[in-house]
Coordinates of C-alpha atoms in Angstrom, one line a residue:
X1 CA -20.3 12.3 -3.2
X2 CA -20.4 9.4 -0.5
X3 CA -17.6 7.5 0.8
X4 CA -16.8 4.5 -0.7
X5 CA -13.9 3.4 1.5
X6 CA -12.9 4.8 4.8
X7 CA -10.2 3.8 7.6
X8 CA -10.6 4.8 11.5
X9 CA -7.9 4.9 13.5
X10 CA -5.7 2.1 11.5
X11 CA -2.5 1.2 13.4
X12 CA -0.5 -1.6 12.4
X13 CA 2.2 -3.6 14.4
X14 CA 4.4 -6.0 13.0
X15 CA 6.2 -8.7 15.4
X16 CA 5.4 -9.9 19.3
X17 CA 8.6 -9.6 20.9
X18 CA 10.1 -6.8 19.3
X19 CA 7.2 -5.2 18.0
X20 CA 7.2 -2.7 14.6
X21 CA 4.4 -0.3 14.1
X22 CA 4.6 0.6 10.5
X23 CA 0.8 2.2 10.5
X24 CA 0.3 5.3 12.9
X25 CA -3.4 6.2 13.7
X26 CA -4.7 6.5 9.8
X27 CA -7.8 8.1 9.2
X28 CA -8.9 8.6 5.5
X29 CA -11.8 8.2 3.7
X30 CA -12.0 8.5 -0.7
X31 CA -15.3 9.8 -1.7
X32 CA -17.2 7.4 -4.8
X33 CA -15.3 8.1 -8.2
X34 CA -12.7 10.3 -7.0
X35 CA -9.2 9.7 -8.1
X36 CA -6.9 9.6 -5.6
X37 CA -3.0 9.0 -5.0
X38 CA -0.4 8.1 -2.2
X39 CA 3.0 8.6 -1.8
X40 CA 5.7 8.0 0.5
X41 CA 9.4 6.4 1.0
X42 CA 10.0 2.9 0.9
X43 CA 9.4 1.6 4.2
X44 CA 6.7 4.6 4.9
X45 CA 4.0 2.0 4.9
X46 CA 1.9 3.0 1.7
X47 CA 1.8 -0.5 0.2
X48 CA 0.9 -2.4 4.0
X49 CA -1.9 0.8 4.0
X50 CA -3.3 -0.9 0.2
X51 CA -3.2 -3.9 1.3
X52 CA -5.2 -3.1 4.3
X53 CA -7.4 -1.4 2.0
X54 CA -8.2 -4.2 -0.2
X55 CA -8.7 -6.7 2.5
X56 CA -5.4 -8.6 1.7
X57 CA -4.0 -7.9 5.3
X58 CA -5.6 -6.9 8.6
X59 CA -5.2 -4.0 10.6
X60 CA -4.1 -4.8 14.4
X61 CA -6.6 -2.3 15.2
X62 CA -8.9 0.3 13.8
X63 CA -12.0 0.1 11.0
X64 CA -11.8 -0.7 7.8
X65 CA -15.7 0.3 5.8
X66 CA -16.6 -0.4 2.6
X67 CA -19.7 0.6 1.1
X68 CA -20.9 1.9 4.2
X69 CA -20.1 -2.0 6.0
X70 CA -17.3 -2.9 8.8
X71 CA -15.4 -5.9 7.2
X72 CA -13.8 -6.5 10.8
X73 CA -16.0 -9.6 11.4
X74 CA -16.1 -11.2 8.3
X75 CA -15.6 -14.7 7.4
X76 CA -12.3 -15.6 4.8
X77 CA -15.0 -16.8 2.6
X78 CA -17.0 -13.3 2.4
X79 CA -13.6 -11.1 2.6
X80 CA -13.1 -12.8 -0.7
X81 CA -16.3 -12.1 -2.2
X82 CA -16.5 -8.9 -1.4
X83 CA -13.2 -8.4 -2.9
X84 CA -13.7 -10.2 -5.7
X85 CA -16.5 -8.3 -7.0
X86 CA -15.9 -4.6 -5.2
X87 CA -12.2 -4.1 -5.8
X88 CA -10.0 -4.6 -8.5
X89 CA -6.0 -4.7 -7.9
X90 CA -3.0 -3.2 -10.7
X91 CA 0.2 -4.2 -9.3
X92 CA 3.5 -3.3 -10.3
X93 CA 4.1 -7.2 -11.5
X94 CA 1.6 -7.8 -14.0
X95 CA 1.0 -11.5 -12.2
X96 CA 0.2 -13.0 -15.9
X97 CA -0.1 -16.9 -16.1
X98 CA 2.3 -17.2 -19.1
X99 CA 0.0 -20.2 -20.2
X100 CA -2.8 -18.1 -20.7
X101 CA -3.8 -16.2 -23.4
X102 CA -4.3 -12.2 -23.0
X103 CA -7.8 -12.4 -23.0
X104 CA -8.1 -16.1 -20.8
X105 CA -5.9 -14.0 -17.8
X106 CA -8.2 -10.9 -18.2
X107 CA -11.7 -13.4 -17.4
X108 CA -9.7 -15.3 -14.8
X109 CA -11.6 -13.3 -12.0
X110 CA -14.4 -14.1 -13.6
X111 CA -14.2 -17.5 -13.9
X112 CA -13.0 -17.5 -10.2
X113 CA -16.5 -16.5 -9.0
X114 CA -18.6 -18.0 -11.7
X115 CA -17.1 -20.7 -13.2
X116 CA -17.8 -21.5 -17.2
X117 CA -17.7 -18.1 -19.0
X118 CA -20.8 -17.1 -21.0
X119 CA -20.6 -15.5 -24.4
X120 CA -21.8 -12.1 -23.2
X121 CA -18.7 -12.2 -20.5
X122 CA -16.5 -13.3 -23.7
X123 CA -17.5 -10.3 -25.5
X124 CA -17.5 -8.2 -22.3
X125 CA -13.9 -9.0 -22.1
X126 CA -13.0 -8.5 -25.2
X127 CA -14.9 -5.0 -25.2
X128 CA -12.5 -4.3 -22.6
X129 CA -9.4 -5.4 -24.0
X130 CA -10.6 -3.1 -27.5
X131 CA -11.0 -0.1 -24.5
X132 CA -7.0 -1.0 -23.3
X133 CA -5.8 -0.7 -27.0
X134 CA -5.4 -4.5 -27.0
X135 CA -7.5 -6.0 -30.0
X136 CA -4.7 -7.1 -31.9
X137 CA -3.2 -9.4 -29.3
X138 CA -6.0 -11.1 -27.6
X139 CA -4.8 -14.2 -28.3
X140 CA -0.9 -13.9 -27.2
X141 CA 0.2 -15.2 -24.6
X142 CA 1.9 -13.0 -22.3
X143 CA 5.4 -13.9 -22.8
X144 CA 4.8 -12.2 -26.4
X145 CA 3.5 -9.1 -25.2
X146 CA 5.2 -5.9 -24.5
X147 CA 5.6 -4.9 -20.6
X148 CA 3.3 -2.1 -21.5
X149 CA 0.3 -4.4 -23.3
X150 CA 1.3 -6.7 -20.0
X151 CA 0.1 -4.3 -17.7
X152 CA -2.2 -2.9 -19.8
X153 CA -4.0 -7.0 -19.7
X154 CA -3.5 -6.4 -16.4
X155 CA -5.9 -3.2 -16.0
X156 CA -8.4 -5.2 -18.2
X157 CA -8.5 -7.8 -15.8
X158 CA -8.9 -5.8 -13.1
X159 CA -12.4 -4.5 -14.8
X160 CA -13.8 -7.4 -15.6
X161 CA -16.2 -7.8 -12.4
X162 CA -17.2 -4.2 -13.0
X163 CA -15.1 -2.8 -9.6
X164 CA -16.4 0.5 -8.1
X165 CA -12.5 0.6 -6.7
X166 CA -9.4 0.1 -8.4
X167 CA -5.8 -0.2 -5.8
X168 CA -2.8 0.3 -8.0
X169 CA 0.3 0.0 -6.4
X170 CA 3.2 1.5 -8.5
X171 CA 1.6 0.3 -11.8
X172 CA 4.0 2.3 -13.9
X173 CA 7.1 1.0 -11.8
X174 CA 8.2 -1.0 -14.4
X175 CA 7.6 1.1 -17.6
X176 CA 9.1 3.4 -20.3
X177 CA 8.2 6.9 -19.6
X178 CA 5.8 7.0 -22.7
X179 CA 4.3 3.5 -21.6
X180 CA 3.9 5.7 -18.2
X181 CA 2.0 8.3 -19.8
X182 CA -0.1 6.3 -21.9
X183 CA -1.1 3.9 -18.3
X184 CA -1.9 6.6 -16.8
X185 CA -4.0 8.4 -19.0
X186 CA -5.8 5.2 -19.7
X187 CA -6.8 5.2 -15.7
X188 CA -8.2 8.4 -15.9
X189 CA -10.5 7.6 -18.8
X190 CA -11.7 4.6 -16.9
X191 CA -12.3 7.0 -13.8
X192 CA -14.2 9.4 -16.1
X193 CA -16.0 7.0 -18.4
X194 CA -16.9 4.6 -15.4
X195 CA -16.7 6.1 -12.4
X196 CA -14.6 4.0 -10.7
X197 CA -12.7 5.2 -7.8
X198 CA -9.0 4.8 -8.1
X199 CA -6.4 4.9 -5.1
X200 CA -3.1 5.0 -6.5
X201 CA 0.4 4.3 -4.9
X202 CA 3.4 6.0 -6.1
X203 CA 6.9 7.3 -5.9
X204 CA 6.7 9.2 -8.7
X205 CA 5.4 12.6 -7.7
X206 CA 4.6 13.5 -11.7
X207 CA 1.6 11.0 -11.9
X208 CA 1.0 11.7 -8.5
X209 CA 1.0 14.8 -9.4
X210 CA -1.5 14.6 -12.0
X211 CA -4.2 13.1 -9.2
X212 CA -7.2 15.3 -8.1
X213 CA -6.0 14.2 -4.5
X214 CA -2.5 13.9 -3.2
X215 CA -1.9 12.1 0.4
X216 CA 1.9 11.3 1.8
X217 CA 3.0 8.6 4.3
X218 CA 5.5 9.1 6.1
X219 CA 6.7 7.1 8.8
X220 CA 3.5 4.9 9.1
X221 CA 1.7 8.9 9.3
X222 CA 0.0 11.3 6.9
X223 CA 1.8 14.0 6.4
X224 CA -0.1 15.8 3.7
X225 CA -3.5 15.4 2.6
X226 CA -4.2 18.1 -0.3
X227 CA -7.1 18.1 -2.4
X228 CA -7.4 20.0 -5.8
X229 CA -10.1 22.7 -6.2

């Protein structure tokens, strides 16, 4: 398989006068549909690493290539784009707008880029939200939804621009053990039925665990990098 995303020789240094390096040399690369997770202490870096992943923060030096192009000289504007439609983000907080109906939150990205919603996106979305085991409460507004069916809206939304990856940091953080399970198992259909690339942070090492590739930060470094036959 190709590589869809690969780091060179990340290092990240927080402060100028008393300077923090929280990101140590990082080299990875995560082949095209491969399902993938990272864990690590608080404070190992893991989440700085995502967010340097999905172009939310910037190395202070090193390569960041996606698809096969170096996003170190891009504008703001095509940063956004490219995250936008290339990478969708599952966060530990769903980030819901309360005044929003399931399925309006779900076609916010959409909307984001394209403005009015067509009726083939409409039924896209709702396709999606039938796929997440959410038919029933399309039109609820977050505030009546489970923390489960929260996240769940959540994963939705982060399909609707058809992502080849998905970052998830600690999407289970929040949940019920079974809620856990049924997250995670949802993920991996996704993975399977779309082949979407998923790089997951984690402390739990079960659903870690479960992942055809385990990696562990510690101290801004890899530690382990195992793969599964």
């Amino acid at each position: 398989m190709n590589n869809i995303l690969e780091l060179k020789n990340i290092n990240k240094i927080y402060g100028s006068t008393i300077k923090t390096q929280v990101l140590n040399n990082i080299n990875l690369s995560f082949e095209s549909g491969s399902f993938n997770s990272i864990i690590g202490q608080s404070g190992s870096g893991k989440s700085t690493l995502l967010n340097i992943m999905g172009t939310l923060d910037k190395p202070s030096s090193g390569e960041v290539i996606i698809n096969g192009i170096n996003i170190a000289r891009m504008t703001k504007n095509r940063l956004s784009e490219i995250r936008n439609k290339s990478i969708g983000f599952v966060f530990q907080f769903h980030y819901l707008l309360p005044e929003f109906t399931a399925l309006e939150n779900v076609l916010l990205p959409y909307r984001i880029e394209n403005g009015a919603v067509t009726k083939e996106m409409r039924e896209k979305a709702v396709e999606y939200m039938r796929l997440v085991g959410l038919e029933k409460v399309i039109n609820n507004n977050s505030t009546k939804m489970s923390g489960g069916q929260q996240q769940r809206t959540a994963i939705a939304r982060a399909l609707i621009n058809n992502p080849q990856i998905i970052l998830a940091d600690e999407p289970t953080g929040n949940l019920d053990s079974n809620s856990t399970e049924t997250i995670y198992n949802l993920l991996r259909d996704i993975n399977e039925r779309y082949g979407t690339t998923f790089i997951i942070i984690t402390h739990d090492r079960h659903i870690a665990e479960k992942a055809d590739r385990i990696i562990e930060i510690t101290d801004g470094k890899i530690n382990l990098d195992i793969k599964k036959q």
